[in-house]
Amino acid sequence: MNPADRSLVLPSFDRLHLPSSLVEALARQGIERPSPIQTAVIPAALDGHDVLGRARTGSGKTLAFGIPVLARLAGRPSRPKAPRALILLPTRELATQVHDALAPLAQALGLRTTTVYGGVPINRQITALKGRTDVLVATPGRLGDLLDRRCVTLDGVEITVLDEADHLCDLGFFKPIDALLSKTPAGSQRLLLSATLDGDVDRLVRRHLPDHRLFEVDEVDDQVESMEHHVLITPHESRVTTAYDLLRVNPRSIVFTRTRRGATRLARQLSQRGLTAVDLHGDLTQKHRERNLGRFSRGEASVVVATDVAARGIHVDGIGLVVHYDAPAEHKAYLHRSGRTARAGAAGSVVTLATPETLGDVIAVQRKAGVEARHHRVESAPSPLTVASLSGAGEPAPAAKAPAAGPRRGGPARRRRPARRR
Ligand code: AMP
């Protein structure tokens, strides 16, 4: 849905009975109308219900939970060391980004937020918790550590949010999360946001949000309009050159590799050819990761080369291209990675590099992800390799050449409604 259409069908924030200082703080950031997931989740959460929201990154899910949390806490102070809202999330990067999104809104309401995550010295976080914290944003490991040291208590928690619950579970946090939720008061409110609701996420829901309101906002229509998928078939030995040709003409791109070492190597190879490329992965210190992400966010680097885990939850707007340099083995990873582009209704493209040997696997992953991609052989692909020139060129994936349907030409590759998982 483009922003003009959105303004016709969505109510403004005024209609959601929010504190006026919060609505004004949102407006100062140019946020005037709730996205579909916000329209669905905010009223139910304001009413005190447990909420289960299926929403992907880029749909506005941070504010879908952030707005009701802040609105419900407003006007009353918390006790020292006893936050009244707890936001649990999988990575330090996501913690920082959620904090950055919520801190100005919290401030407008006179609320204080504190963020704690691992990989940095704990002492400063202990000091911060000694004062009043209304909203605690935390990764599970560091929060467990702070609880063990009795630097914080969850006795006063009124609302707990699990953000990217599927990712938390993928990283093996089911048990810690289960334990942390058990430390919050029984009967306190819980909001769970996730791109998928199966497996361990379903177990968490049954144990901790048995009586919830479920909102599944299908963003597929948005994606159909905004995201294009391409496969660029290149000989193995030309992959770096192909990546360079692609990235040279499409700045603000994120590139995914399978391994940490692969990310460092590719960033170096691209830099040697004259691009400003930075890497982002778990082998780097927290400081180094923040510095690299900062350079990319500020536009000082035009490319970030990342591994899956490091890149999940990166909220940088204006990424026009996602490149799967190493195709992911799994459709969920394909969707998560691709979700870095086409955020908040903006246009974006996704290019997967395949060699003749890996092409079959790439097609299988994309089919499972519900994606129809255009295929280009690098020898005959448009030059320069801009996303605009790829759009409409190339061939449909081999399986799409069924005689009855006929090959699709001209139109951009689209995302189909994904097959139901489970
Ligand atoms: P999220 O899905 O929470 O990562 O949000 C993706 C991006 O959309 C962020 O940059 C938000 O600032 C932006 N955003 C969230 N809600 C809205 C809204 N209602 N109107 C405009 N932009 C929004």
Short mmCIF file of C-alpha atoms and ligand atoms in Angstrom, two decimals:
data_model
loop_
_atom_site.label_atom_id
_atom_site.label_comp_id
_atom_site.label_asym_id
_atom_site.label_seq_id
_atom_site.Cartn_x
_atom_site.Cartn_y
_atom_site.Cartn_z
CA MET A 1 0.00 0.00 0.00
CA ASN A 2 1.52 3.33 -0.87
CA PRO A 3 1.44 6.12 1.72
CA ALA A 4 -1.28 8.04 -0.13
CA ASP A 5 -3.63 5.04 -0.12
CA ARG A 6 -2.79 4.42 3.51
CA SER A 7 -3.92 7.88 4.53
CA LEU A 8 -7.33 7.16 3.02
CA VAL A 9 -8.04 3.97 4.91
CA LEU A 10 -6.17 4.16 8.21
CA PRO A 11 -7.27 6.19 11.20
CA SER A 12 -4.86 8.70 12.68
CA PHE A 13 -3.24 8.13 16.07
CA ASP A 14 -5.69 10.65 17.58
CA ARG A 15 -8.43 8.08 17.34
CA LEU A 16 -6.59 5.52 19.47
CA HIS A 17 -7.05 7.43 22.76
CA LEU A 18 -3.37 7.97 23.40
CA PRO A 19 -1.84 10.69 25.59
CA SER A 20 -1.56 13.84 23.48
CA SER A 21 2.15 14.28 24.34
CA LEU A 22 2.77 10.83 22.83
CA VAL A 23 0.85 11.64 19.65
CA GLU A 24 2.82 14.89 19.37
CA ALA A 25 6.15 13.09 19.87
CA LEU A 26 5.19 10.63 17.11
CA ALA A 27 4.21 13.48 14.80
CA ARG A 28 7.61 15.12 15.38
CA GLN A 29 9.12 11.98 13.81
CA GLY A 30 6.69 12.15 10.88
CA ILE A 31 4.65 9.22 12.20
CA GLU A 32 1.03 10.25 11.88
CA ARG A 33 -0.99 7.21 10.95
CA PRO A 34 -0.74 3.75 12.47
CA SER A 35 0.35 0.89 10.20
CA PRO A 36 -2.03 -2.12 9.92
CA ILE A 37 -0.31 -4.06 12.73
CA GLN A 38 -0.40 -0.96 14.95
CA THR A 39 -4.10 -0.40 14.22
CA ALA A 40 -4.75 -3.99 15.25
CA VAL A 41 -2.51 -4.36 18.30
CA ILE A 42 -2.64 -0.96 20.04
CA PRO A 43 -6.31 -0.91 21.14
CA ALA A 44 -6.23 -4.50 22.46
CA ALA A 45 -2.98 -3.90 24.33
CA LEU A 46 -4.29 -0.62 25.77
CA ASP A 47 -7.27 -2.57 27.07
CA GLY A 48 -4.88 -4.82 29.01
CA HIS A 49 -5.24 -7.99 26.91
CA ASP A 50 -2.41 -10.38 26.23
CA VAL A 51 -1.63 -10.00 22.54
CA LEU A 52 -0.07 -12.27 20.00
CA GLY A 53 0.99 -10.44 16.86
CA ARG A 54 2.35 -12.05 13.74
CA ALA A 55 4.29 -9.32 12.07
CA ARG A 56 7.53 -9.15 10.24
CA THR A 57 10.31 -6.61 10.63
CA GLY A 58 9.47 -3.47 8.70
CA SER A 59 5.75 -3.61 9.44
CA GLY A 60 5.98 -1.11 12.30
CA LYS A 61 5.91 -3.77 15.01
CA THR A 62 8.24 -1.89 17.38
CA LEU A 63 5.69 0.87 17.84
CA ALA A 64 2.81 -1.64 17.78
CA PHE A 65 3.99 -2.79 21.19
CA GLY A 66 5.97 0.30 22.21
CA ILE A 67 3.08 2.74 22.03
CA PRO A 68 0.67 0.82 24.30
CA VAL A 69 3.45 -0.05 26.75
CA LEU A 70 4.40 3.61 27.18
CA ALA A 71 0.79 4.79 27.27
CA ARG A 72 -0.08 2.30 30.00
CA LEU A 73 2.89 3.28 32.18
CA ALA A 74 2.48 7.02 31.81
CA GLY A 75 1.71 9.10 34.88
CA ARG A 76 3.05 6.76 37.57
CA PRO A 77 6.70 6.31 38.63
CA SER A 78 8.44 2.95 39.11
CA ARG A 79 10.40 1.90 42.19
CA PRO A 80 14.22 1.80 41.87
CA LYS A 81 15.48 -1.49 40.42
CA ALA A 82 11.90 -2.51 39.65
CA PRO A 83 10.92 -1.72 36.05
CA ARG A 84 7.23 -1.90 35.18
CA ALA A 85 7.75 -2.89 31.56
CA LEU A 86 10.19 -5.48 30.26
CA ILE A 87 11.04 -5.82 26.58
CA LEU A 88 12.97 -8.98 25.79
CA LEU A 89 14.65 -9.36 22.44
CA PRO A 90 17.29 -11.53 20.83
CA THR A 91 20.23 -9.30 19.90
CA ARG A 92 22.16 -6.27 21.10
CA GLU A 93 21.57 -4.51 17.79
CA LEU A 94 17.82 -4.93 18.11
CA ALA A 95 17.99 -3.80 21.75
CA THR A 96 19.74 -0.60 20.71
CA GLN A 97 17.32 0.05 17.90
CA VAL A 98 14.22 -0.54 20.02
CA HIS A 99 15.70 1.73 22.66
CA ASP A 100 16.37 4.44 20.06
CA ALA A 101 12.80 4.18 18.75
CA LEU A 102 11.19 4.33 22.19
CA ALA A 103 13.44 6.67 24.18
CA PRO A 104 12.16 9.96 22.65
CA LEU A 105 8.55 8.84 23.12
CA ALA A 106 9.22 7.74 26.70
CA GLN A 107 10.88 11.06 27.44
CA ALA A 108 7.82 12.92 26.17
CA LEU A 109 5.80 11.04 28.80
CA GLY A 110 8.36 11.51 31.59
CA LEU A 111 9.31 7.80 31.54
CA ARG A 112 12.81 6.37 31.73
CA THR A 113 14.18 3.52 29.63
CA THR A 114 17.29 1.45 30.30
CA THR A 115 18.87 -1.04 27.92
CA VAL A 116 21.00 -4.00 28.98
CA TYR A 117 22.75 -6.55 26.78
CA GLY A 118 25.80 -8.75 26.85
CA GLY A 119 29.23 -8.16 25.33
CA VAL A 120 29.81 -4.87 27.15
CA PRO A 121 30.89 -4.21 30.76
CA ILE A 122 28.09 -4.83 33.22
CA ASN A 123 28.97 -2.12 35.77
CA ARG A 124 27.48 0.78 33.89
CA GLN A 125 24.25 -1.19 33.49
CA ILE A 126 24.20 -1.93 37.24
CA THR A 127 24.57 1.78 37.98
CA ALA A 128 21.80 2.66 35.53
CA LEU A 129 19.45 0.19 37.20
CA LYS A 130 20.03 1.69 40.67
CA GLY A 131 17.98 4.68 39.64
CA ARG A 132 14.41 4.56 38.38
CA THR A 133 13.77 2.55 35.25
CA ASP A 134 10.26 2.38 33.87
CA VAL A 135 11.00 0.36 30.75
CA LEU A 136 13.82 -2.19 30.68
CA VAL A 137 14.96 -3.36 27.23
CA ALA A 138 17.04 -6.51 27.61
CA THR A 139 18.58 -9.55 26.00
CA PRO A 140 17.90 -12.70 28.04
CA GLY A 141 21.46 -13.67 29.00
CA ARG A 142 22.46 -10.31 30.47
CA LEU A 143 19.13 -9.89 32.23
CA GLY A 144 19.61 -13.32 33.88
CA ASP A 145 23.03 -12.21 35.04
CA LEU A 146 21.68 -8.96 36.52
CA LEU A 147 18.89 -10.85 38.28
CA ASP A 148 21.41 -13.30 39.77
CA ARG A 149 23.36 -10.32 41.12
CA ARG A 150 20.12 -8.87 42.53
CA CYS A 151 20.61 -5.63 40.60
CA VAL A 152 17.05 -5.74 39.32
CA THR A 153 13.78 -7.45 40.18
CA LEU A 154 10.90 -8.41 37.94
CA ASP A 155 8.36 -8.26 40.79
CA GLY A 156 7.01 -4.92 39.63
CA VAL A 157 6.61 -5.83 35.95
CA GLU A 158 3.16 -4.99 34.62
CA ILE A 159 3.80 -5.65 30.93
CA THR A 160 6.31 -7.99 29.27
CA VAL A 161 7.02 -7.87 25.55
CA LEU A 162 8.72 -10.65 23.64
CA ASP A 163 10.00 -9.11 20.42
CA GLU A 164 11.05 -11.38 17.54
CA ALA A 165 10.05 -14.37 19.63
CA ASP A 166 10.81 -16.76 16.75
CA HIS A 167 14.35 -15.48 16.57
CA LEU A 168 14.73 -15.74 20.36
CA CYS A 169 13.69 -19.39 20.11
CA ASP A 170 15.91 -20.04 17.07
CA LEU A 171 18.86 -18.84 19.14
CA GLY A 172 18.02 -21.35 21.87
CA PHE A 173 16.51 -18.88 24.34
CA PHE A 174 13.33 -20.88 24.99
CA LYS A 175 14.39 -21.99 28.49
CA PRO A 176 15.77 -18.63 29.69
CA ILE A 177 12.68 -16.83 28.39
CA ASP A 178 10.41 -19.37 30.02
CA ALA A 179 12.25 -18.81 33.32
CA LEU A 180 12.21 -15.01 33.02
CA LEU A 181 8.48 -14.92 32.28
CA SER A 182 7.89 -17.07 35.35
CA LYS A 183 9.61 -14.36 37.44
CA THR A 184 7.13 -11.69 36.31
CA PRO A 185 3.89 -11.47 38.32
CA ALA A 186 1.24 -14.02 37.39
CA GLY A 187 -1.57 -12.24 35.64
CA SER A 188 0.64 -9.42 34.36
CA GLN A 189 0.15 -8.45 30.72
CA ARG A 190 2.19 -10.07 27.94
CA LEU A 191 2.66 -9.12 24.32
CA LEU A 192 4.42 -11.44 21.90
CA LEU A 193 5.50 -10.39 18.43
CA SER A 194 6.91 -12.87 15.95
CA ALA A 195 7.16 -13.48 12.21
CA THR A 196 6.14 -17.11 12.78
CA LEU A 197 4.06 -18.64 15.54
CA ASP A 198 4.97 -22.32 15.43
CA GLY A 199 7.36 -24.62 17.36
CA ASP A 200 8.83 -23.17 20.56
CA VAL A 201 6.95 -19.89 20.06
CA ASP A 202 3.75 -21.89 20.26
CA ARG A 203 5.00 -23.53 23.48
CA LEU A 204 5.69 -20.10 25.02
CA VAL A 205 2.23 -18.94 24.03
CA ARG A 206 0.53 -21.94 25.57
CA ARG A 207 2.46 -21.54 28.82
CA HIS A 208 2.46 -17.76 29.24
CA LEU A 209 -0.27 -16.23 27.06
CA PRO A 210 -3.01 -18.87 27.12
CA ASP A 211 -5.79 -16.31 26.89
CA HIS A 212 -4.63 -13.92 24.18
CA ARG A 213 -5.95 -11.89 21.30
CA LEU A 214 -4.31 -12.92 18.03
CA PHE A 215 -3.58 -10.43 15.26
CA GLU A 216 -2.10 -11.62 12.01
CA VAL A 217 -1.58 -8.81 9.64
CA ASP A 218 -0.72 -10.11 6.24
CA GLU A 219 1.83 -7.82 4.68
CA VAL A 220 1.96 -9.89 1.50
CA ASP A 221 0.03 -7.33 -0.51
CA ASP A 222 2.46 -4.62 0.54
CA GLN A 223 5.32 -6.82 -0.52
CA VAL A 224 3.80 -7.60 -3.91
CA GLU A 225 3.94 -3.94 -4.72
CA SER A 226 7.28 -3.23 -3.15
CA MET A 227 9.74 -6.13 -3.33
CA GLU A 228 11.30 -7.72 -6.40
CA HIS A 229 13.34 -10.91 -6.38
CA HIS A 230 16.07 -11.79 -8.85
CA VAL A 231 18.56 -14.61 -9.29
CA LEU A 232 21.87 -13.79 -10.93
CA ILE A 233 23.56 -16.90 -12.29
CA THR A 234 27.32 -16.53 -12.33
CA PRO A 235 30.28 -18.93 -12.53
CA HIS A 236 31.74 -19.63 -9.10
CA GLU A 237 35.04 -17.90 -9.91
CA SER A 238 33.27 -14.67 -10.97
CA ARG A 239 31.15 -14.21 -7.87
CA VAL A 240 33.21 -11.40 -6.33
CA THR A 241 33.28 -9.51 -9.64
CA THR A 242 29.54 -9.96 -10.09
CA ALA A 243 28.88 -8.78 -6.53
CA TYR A 244 31.10 -5.76 -7.14
CA ASP A 245 29.34 -4.92 -10.46
CA LEU A 246 26.01 -5.09 -8.66
CA LEU A 247 27.01 -3.13 -5.56
CA ARG A 248 28.92 -0.46 -7.43
CA VAL A 249 25.72 0.81 -9.03
CA ASN A 250 23.31 0.08 -6.14
CA PRO A 251 24.53 1.88 -3.02
CA ARG A 252 22.95 1.24 0.39
CA SER A 253 22.95 -2.49 0.03
CA ILE A 254 23.25 -5.28 2.54
CA VAL A 255 25.04 -8.47 1.52
CA PHE A 256 24.70 -11.79 3.30
CA THR A 257 27.37 -14.45 3.57
CA ARG A 258 27.14 -17.84 5.24
CA THR A 259 30.19 -17.48 7.50
CA ARG A 260 31.84 -14.76 9.57
CA ARG A 261 35.10 -15.27 7.75
CA GLY A 262 33.29 -15.01 4.42
CA ALA A 263 31.81 -11.65 5.47
CA THR A 264 35.21 -10.23 6.41
CA ARG A 265 36.80 -11.54 3.22
CA LEU A 266 34.12 -10.17 0.92
CA ALA A 267 34.10 -6.77 2.64
CA ARG A 268 37.86 -6.62 2.14
CA GLN A 269 37.63 -7.70 -1.52
CA LEU A 270 34.97 -5.07 -2.22
CA SER A 271 36.98 -2.39 -0.42
CA GLN A 272 40.07 -3.29 -2.46
CA ARG A 273 38.04 -2.57 -5.58
CA GLY A 274 37.07 0.85 -4.31
CA LEU A 275 33.74 0.40 -2.50
CA THR A 276 33.31 1.47 1.11
CA ALA A 277 32.20 -1.84 2.57
CA VAL A 278 32.02 -2.78 6.26
CA ASP A 279 31.42 -6.18 7.84
CA LEU A 280 29.04 -7.16 10.63
CA HIS A 281 29.28 -10.48 12.43
CA GLY A 282 29.81 -12.15 15.76
CA ASP A 283 33.62 -12.25 15.60
CA LEU A 284 33.76 -8.46 15.96
CA THR A 285 33.66 -6.78 19.35
CA GLN A 286 30.46 -5.00 20.26
CA LYS A 287 32.20 -1.67 19.81
CA HIS A 288 33.45 -2.60 16.37
CA ARG A 289 29.98 -3.81 15.31
CA GLU A 290 28.39 -0.59 16.50
CA ARG A 291 31.00 1.45 14.69
CA ASN A 292 30.48 -0.43 11.41
CA LEU A 293 26.70 -0.30 11.65
CA GLY A 294 26.93 3.41 12.47
CA ARG A 295 29.07 4.07 9.41
CA PHE A 296 26.54 2.29 7.24
CA SER A 297 23.54 4.03 8.88
CA ARG A 298 25.13 7.44 8.36
CA GLY A 299 25.91 6.64 4.72
CA GLU A 300 29.71 6.68 5.19
CA ALA A 301 29.81 3.08 3.97
CA SER A 302 27.68 2.04 1.01
CA VAL A 303 27.68 -1.70 1.67
CA VAL A 304 27.44 -3.84 4.78
CA VAL A 305 28.43 -7.50 4.51
CA ALA A 306 26.79 -9.48 7.28
CA THR A 307 26.05 -12.92 8.60
CA ASP A 308 22.48 -13.95 9.41
CA VAL A 309 22.60 -13.64 13.17
CA ALA A 310 24.28 -10.24 13.15
CA ALA A 311 21.87 -8.86 10.61
CA ARG A 312 18.58 -10.02 12.09
CA GLY A 313 16.75 -7.10 13.50
CA ILE A 314 18.91 -4.46 11.85
CA HIS A 315 16.57 -1.54 11.41
CA VAL A 316 18.20 0.70 8.87
CA ASP A 317 15.83 2.42 6.54
CA GLY A 318 16.49 3.09 2.89
CA ILE A 319 18.18 -0.22 2.07
CA GLY A 320 17.32 -0.59 -1.61
CA LEU A 321 18.98 -3.94 -2.23
CA VAL A 322 19.57 -7.15 -0.33
CA VAL A 323 22.13 -9.52 -1.88
CA HIS A 324 22.29 -13.17 -0.88
CA TYR A 325 25.95 -13.73 -1.76
CA ASP A 326 25.68 -17.19 -0.24
CA ALA A 327 22.09 -18.30 -0.65
CA PRO A 328 20.55 -19.34 2.65
CA ALA A 329 19.79 -23.01 3.07
CA GLU A 330 16.43 -22.32 4.59
CA HIS A 331 13.37 -20.33 3.48
CA LYS A 332 12.87 -18.59 6.84
CA ALA A 333 16.37 -17.15 6.65
CA TYR A 334 15.66 -16.06 3.07
CA LEU A 335 12.59 -14.12 4.21
CA HIS A 336 14.29 -12.61 7.26
CA ARG A 337 17.29 -11.47 5.25
CA SER A 338 15.14 -10.14 2.41
CA GLY A 339 13.02 -8.25 4.94
CA ARG A 340 15.91 -5.79 5.41
CA THR A 341 14.67 -4.03 2.28
CA ALA A 342 11.24 -2.76 1.23
CA ARG A 343 10.58 -1.63 4.79
CA ALA A 344 7.59 0.49 5.74
CA GLY A 345 6.19 0.27 2.21
CA ALA A 346 9.35 1.53 0.44
CA ALA A 347 10.51 -0.24 -2.73
CA GLY A 348 13.31 -2.76 -2.58
CA SER A 349 15.00 -5.53 -4.51
CA VAL A 350 16.54 -8.83 -3.55
CA VAL A 351 19.25 -10.50 -5.65
CA THR A 352 20.51 -14.01 -4.99
CA LEU A 353 23.81 -15.06 -6.54
CA ALA A 354 23.70 -18.64 -7.78
CA THR A 355 26.25 -20.73 -9.58
CA PRO A 356 25.06 -23.35 -12.08
CA GLU A 357 25.75 -25.89 -9.31
CA THR A 358 23.72 -24.14 -6.58
CA LEU A 359 20.84 -22.95 -8.78
CA GLY A 360 18.60 -25.93 -7.98
CA ASP A 361 18.89 -25.30 -4.23
CA VAL A 362 18.19 -21.58 -4.68
CA ILE A 363 15.03 -22.33 -6.65
CA ALA A 364 13.87 -24.76 -3.96
CA VAL A 365 14.41 -22.25 -1.12
CA GLN A 366 12.61 -19.47 -3.01
CA ARG A 367 9.70 -21.74 -3.84
CA LYS A 368 9.33 -22.64 -0.16
CA ALA A 369 9.48 -18.93 0.72
CA GLY A 370 6.65 -18.27 -1.73
CA VAL A 371 8.82 -16.13 -3.97
CA GLU A 372 8.77 -15.82 -7.75
CA ALA A 373 12.12 -14.55 -8.97
CA ARG A 374 13.39 -13.46 -12.36
CA HIS A 375 16.52 -15.30 -13.49
CA HIS A 376 19.42 -13.57 -15.23
CA ARG A 377 22.62 -15.10 -16.62
CA VAL A 378 25.44 -12.74 -15.83
CA GLU A 379 26.77 -12.85 -19.45
CA SER A 380 23.48 -11.55 -20.83
CA ALA A 381 22.26 -9.49 -17.83
CA PRO A 382 21.69 -5.75 -18.28
CA SER A 383 24.68 -3.47 -17.84
CA PRO A 384 25.08 -1.58 -15.58
CA LEU A 385 23.46 -3.97 -13.14
CA THR A 386 21.08 -1.50 -11.51
CA VAL A 387 17.95 -2.84 -9.86
CA ALA A 388 15.91 -0.72 -12.24
CA SER A 389 17.45 -2.44 -15.25
CA LEU A 390 16.98 -5.90 -13.72
CA SER A 391 13.31 -5.16 -13.21
CA GLY A 392 11.40 -6.63 -16.12
CA ALA A 393 14.47 -8.30 -17.66
CA GLY A 394 15.42 -11.97 -17.37
CA GLU A 395 13.37 -15.12 -17.36
CA PRO A 396 10.99 -16.66 -14.87
CA ALA A 397 12.30 -19.58 -12.80
CA PRO A 398 12.22 -22.82 -14.84
CA ALA A 399 9.28 -24.27 -12.92
CA ALA A 400 7.20 -21.19 -13.68
CA LYS A 401 7.39 -21.98 -17.42
CA ALA A 402 4.40 -24.30 -17.23
CA PRO A 403 2.74 -24.43 -20.66
CA ALA A 404 -0.69 -23.35 -19.38
CA ALA A 405 0.62 -20.28 -17.56
CA GLY A 406 3.20 -19.32 -20.17
CA PRO A 407 6.34 -17.38 -19.29
CA ARG A 408 5.78 -14.04 -17.60
CA ARG A 409 7.65 -11.22 -19.16
CA GLY A 410 7.89 -7.57 -18.46
CA GLY A 411 6.41 -7.47 -14.98
CA PRO A 412 8.60 -7.46 -11.91
CA ALA A 413 9.15 -10.65 -10.00
CA ARG A 414 6.77 -10.90 -7.10
CA ARG A 415 6.27 -12.60 -3.87
CA ARG A 416 3.39 -15.05 -3.85
CA ARG A 417 1.34 -15.81 -0.77
CA PRO A 418 3.70 -18.06 1.17
CA ALA A 419 2.75 -21.66 1.67
CA ARG A 420 1.40 -22.23 5.18
CA ARG A 421 4.11 -23.47 7.44
CA ARG A 422 2.88 -26.47 9.41
P1 AMP B 1 9.69 -1.80 12.52
O1 AMP B 1 8.82 -2.82 11.82
O2 AMP B 1 9.25 -1.59 13.90
O3 AMP B 1 11.13 -2.18 12.38
O4 AMP B 1 9.52 -0.37 11.77
C1 AMP B 1 10.04 -0.14 10.50
C2 AMP B 1 10.17 1.36 10.19
O5 AMP B 1 8.88 1.93 9.99
C3 AMP B 1 10.83 2.21 11.26
O6 AMP B 1 11.76 3.04 10.65
C4 AMP B 1 9.70 3.03 11.85
O7 AMP B 1 10.16 4.31 12.28
C5 AMP B 1 8.76 3.16 10.68
N1 AMP B 1 7.36 3.27 11.12
C6 AMP B 1 6.78 2.52 12.08
N2 AMP B 1 5.48 2.85 12.22
C7 AMP B 1 5.23 3.82 11.31
C8 AMP B 1 4.06 4.57 10.97
N3 AMP B 1 2.89 4.36 11.58
N4 AMP B 1 4.18 5.52 10.01
C9 AMP B 1 5.36 5.70 9.38
N5 AMP B 1 6.50 5.03 9.66
C10 AMP B 1 6.44 4.09 10.61
#
